[in-house]
Amino acid sequence: MTEDRQPDSTEPPASDQRGEDPARTVGGGHPPDPGPDPDPGWRPDDTRADHWRNVYGKLAQRHRPRREDVLPFLLIRAFSPGDRGQRPLWPPVVCWESPDILLIDAAWTGPFDPGRLVASPTAGRSYRLFVRVWNLGLLPAVGVHIRAWWVQPGFFGQANQGQPGYEPTLVGGAMVDLDDRTRADSQRLIELDRPWSIPADISGHECLVATVSCPADQWSGRWDCNTDRHFGQRNLTVLTGQQDAGPLLRTLGDNLPRLGALHLTHGGPAAGPLLNAIAGGRLTIVPPQGDPFPTTVTPVPFDDLRHGVRTELEQHVLTIIRVEVDRTIIVRSDLLAALLAERNAPDPFTDIPALPGLIRDLPREDIDLVGAVTRRPLVQAVPDALRTLLDIDNLQAAHIASAMGGPSRSQHLLRFTATELDGRLVGGYSLVVT
């Protein structure tokens, strides 16, 4: 019997079977021949890293989902209809006429009723405050915190870091959850936990602001409705019949920046959706004699207005510029447009932020053709400018509306936009007269 042992591969039969081609072990191989020596003068190309970084960045951006498709996207609308949360808005869209901050007299304790909405609150009374909040994201918003404050009427926004210049007073708050945008509860009308009790010694023209925030979509903390969709602002007063606009105009003039501009524009048909939202589509006229009576919302078409120049979305009526502490320029928009058209100059109303600089650089003889220079303080200059423009002896709401043009008892939406001399937005306030 043959003894079991490891075969000897050096024996001739094994060597014959293996052969000599290839003359090396299977799977092995000689290392490649070395290449030439590196160039001693080689230096890395710093631009190549930036090139590939840009290439990868574009690929990532192309495939990155939109924020609202993966997270909550909270919103308090700045205008209606059409606000989808894009910021900034101005120019040309105003941002301080939120249709989502609503008031009902606290004497009504029943459910929310659009027919009981209050457009212009009265000092000394209390109002239930409702805030409509939206989630336009595909992820539900959990732990949404809603808060509201009131502040004295004035201007605050990006140019003054969102500081109103006086202490805001907290009205109240509420907590709520919102579904994603594919469900009905992605939008909810929430009543705050406390009413707004207006002190009897203030004007009733105060500004209302509201914020919305949640852990997955937080408010920045800025008081700037033009750049932050979490912050809504209702700077609006509605005056009817014999109610006097003079005190409000004096307050606005007194709150302008030390050096800056105030643009008076007319919103035209925009008064319709605004008043339908905050007043339920009806207003109450206060006549000089007799009881108040209701009227329907009837905004004025641009073609019926007697003053101003059409811009992209508004009718620009007047510009008031304080170029020095004791020197203010007042310019009528229609006269300025006519003067520059005669000289084949570009239309100045296509770039509203640049308008103060253009007016400031006009020669004195041109200013005298299109307006006037005054040394009166703005607390007097603002109401006087409107009274002179409209050729009226008082600033009662009905007189202003009649002088502006349009059908009887129609509503005029007057907007006062404050900017710095370089065109940065300070803030705005709106006045509806009928």
PDB file of N, CA, C and O in Angstrom, residues 97 265-271 299-300 302 305 313-315 412-415:
ATOM      1  N   GLU A  97     -50.352  95.875   6.109  1.00  0.00           N
ATOM      2  CA  GLU A  97     -51.803  95.767   6.067  1.00  0.00           C
ATOM      3  C   GLU A  97     -52.239  94.310   6.209  1.00  0.00           C
ATOM      4  O   GLU A  97     -52.949  93.764   5.382  1.00  0.00           O
ATOM      5  N   THR A 265     -49.332 107.581  -1.060  1.00  0.00           N
ATOM      6  CA  THR A 265     -49.831 106.885  -2.240  1.00  0.00           C
ATOM      7  C   THR A 265     -51.269 106.463  -1.994  1.00  0.00           C
ATOM      8  O   THR A 265     -51.746 106.418  -0.862  1.00  0.00           O
ATOM      9  N   HIS A 266     -51.957 106.153  -3.099  1.00  0.00           N
ATOM     10  CA  HIS A 266     -53.353 105.713  -3.031  1.00  0.00           C
ATOM     11  C   HIS A 266     -53.417 104.267  -3.501  1.00  0.00           C
ATOM     12  O   HIS A 266     -52.909 103.920  -4.574  1.00  0.00           O
ATOM     13  N   GLY A 267     -54.043 103.407  -2.682  1.00  0.00           N
ATOM     14  CA  GLY A 267     -54.091 101.984  -3.008  1.00  0.00           C
ATOM     15  C   GLY A 267     -55.140 101.594  -4.020  1.00  0.00           C
ATOM     16  O   GLY A 267     -55.134 100.463  -4.514  1.00  0.00           O
ATOM     17  N   GLY A 268     -56.079 102.510  -4.339  1.00  0.00           N
ATOM     18  CA  GLY A 268     -57.097 102.212  -5.339  1.00  0.00           C
ATOM     19  C   GLY A 268     -57.919 100.982  -4.982  1.00  0.00           C
ATOM     20  O   GLY A 268     -58.429 100.849  -3.867  1.00  0.00           O
ATOM     21  N   PRO A 269     -58.047 100.033  -5.918  1.00  0.00           N
ATOM     22  CA  PRO A 269     -58.892  98.844  -5.683  1.00  0.00           C
ATOM     23  C   PRO A 269     -58.407  97.944  -4.554  1.00  0.00           C
ATOM     24  O   PRO A 269     -59.158  97.078  -4.103  1.00  0.00           O
ATOM     25  N   ALA A 270     -57.165  98.122  -4.090  1.00  0.00           N
ATOM     26  CA  ALA A 270     -56.659  97.274  -3.007  1.00  0.00           C
ATOM     27  C   ALA A 270     -57.458  97.440  -1.724  1.00  0.00           C
ATOM     28  O   ALA A 270     -57.386  96.588  -0.831  1.00  0.00           O
ATOM     29  N   ALA A 271     -58.228  98.542  -1.614  1.00  0.00           N
ATOM     30  CA  ALA A 271     -59.065  98.725  -0.425  1.00  0.00           C
ATOM     31  C   ALA A 271     -60.119  97.635  -0.310  1.00  0.00           C
ATOM     32  O   ALA A 271     -60.554  97.303   0.800  1.00  0.00           O
ATOM     33  N   PRO A 299     -64.395 100.178  -3.240  1.00  0.00           N
ATOM     34  CA  PRO A 299     -63.127 100.864  -3.470  1.00  0.00           C
ATOM     35  C   PRO A 299     -63.167 101.730  -4.716  1.00  0.00           C
ATOM     36  O   PRO A 299     -63.993 101.539  -5.615  1.00  0.00           O
ATOM     37  N   VAL A 300     -62.281 102.705  -4.789  1.00  0.00           N
ATOM     38  CA  VAL A 300     -62.240 103.666  -5.890  1.00  0.00           C
ATOM     39  C   VAL A 300     -61.298 103.163  -6.981  1.00  0.00           C
ATOM     40  O   VAL A 300     -60.141 102.835  -6.700  1.00  0.00           O
ATOM     41  N   PHE A 302     -58.617 103.490 -10.019  1.00  0.00           N
ATOM     42  CA  PHE A 302     -57.565 104.474 -10.259  1.00  0.00           C
ATOM     43  C   PHE A 302     -58.019 105.563 -11.231  1.00  0.00           C
ATOM     44  O   PHE A 302     -57.656 106.736 -11.090  1.00  0.00           O
ATOM     45  N   LEU A 305     -59.513 108.854  -9.792  1.00  0.00           N
ATOM     46  CA  LEU A 305     -58.761 109.710  -8.883  1.00  0.00           C
ATOM     47  C   LEU A 305     -58.349 111.009  -9.567  1.00  0.00           C
ATOM     48  O   LEU A 305     -58.007 111.017 -10.755  1.00  0.00           O
ATOM     49  N   LEU A 313     -48.258  99.495  -8.765  1.00  0.00           N
ATOM     50  CA  LEU A 313     -49.400  98.971  -8.026  1.00  0.00           C
ATOM     51  C   LEU A 313     -50.242 100.045  -7.368  1.00  0.00           C
ATOM     52  O   LEU A 313     -51.304  99.727  -6.814  1.00  0.00           O
ATOM     53  N   GLU A 314     -49.800 101.299  -7.388  1.00  0.00           N
ATOM     54  CA  GLU A 314     -50.474 102.352  -6.643  1.00  0.00           C
ATOM     55  C   GLU A 314     -50.569 103.612  -7.490  1.00  0.00           C
ATOM     56  O   GLU A 314     -50.173 103.628  -8.653  1.00  0.00           O
ATOM     57  N   GLN A 315     -51.091 104.671  -6.872  1.00  0.00           N
ATOM     58  CA  GLN A 315     -51.084 106.002  -7.438  1.00  0.00           C
ATOM     59  C   GLN A 315     -50.271 106.877  -6.485  1.00  0.00           C
ATOM     60  O   GLN A 315     -50.658 107.093  -5.329  1.00  0.00           O
ATOM     61  N   HIS A 412     -61.309 105.275   0.164  1.00  0.00           N
ATOM     62  CA  HIS A 412     -59.988 105.646  -0.342  1.00  0.00           C
ATOM     63  C   HIS A 412     -58.934 105.101   0.615  1.00  0.00           C
ATOM     64  O   HIS A 412     -58.971 105.389   1.818  1.00  0.00           O
ATOM     65  N   LEU A 413     -58.014 104.316   0.074  1.00  0.00           N
ATOM     66  CA  LEU A 413     -56.927 103.725   0.857  1.00  0.00           C
ATOM     67  C   LEU A 413     -55.676 104.577   0.661  1.00  0.00           C
ATOM     68  O   LEU A 413     -55.024 104.517  -0.377  1.00  0.00           O
ATOM     69  N   LEU A 414     -55.358 105.387   1.667  1.00  0.00           N
ATOM     70  CA  LEU A 414     -54.184 106.254   1.627  1.00  0.00           C
ATOM     71  C   LEU A 414     -53.058 105.598   2.415  1.00  0.00           C
ATOM     72  O   LEU A 414     -53.244 105.200   3.571  1.00  0.00           O
ATOM     73  N   ARG A 415     -51.889 105.499   1.781  1.00  0.00           N
ATOM     74  CA  ARG A 415     -50.752 104.836   2.406  1.00  0.00           C
ATOM     75  C   ARG A 415     -49.620 105.836   2.620  1.00  0.00           C
ATOM     76  O   ARG A 415     -49.243 106.555   1.691  1.00  0.00           O
TER      77      ARG A 415
END
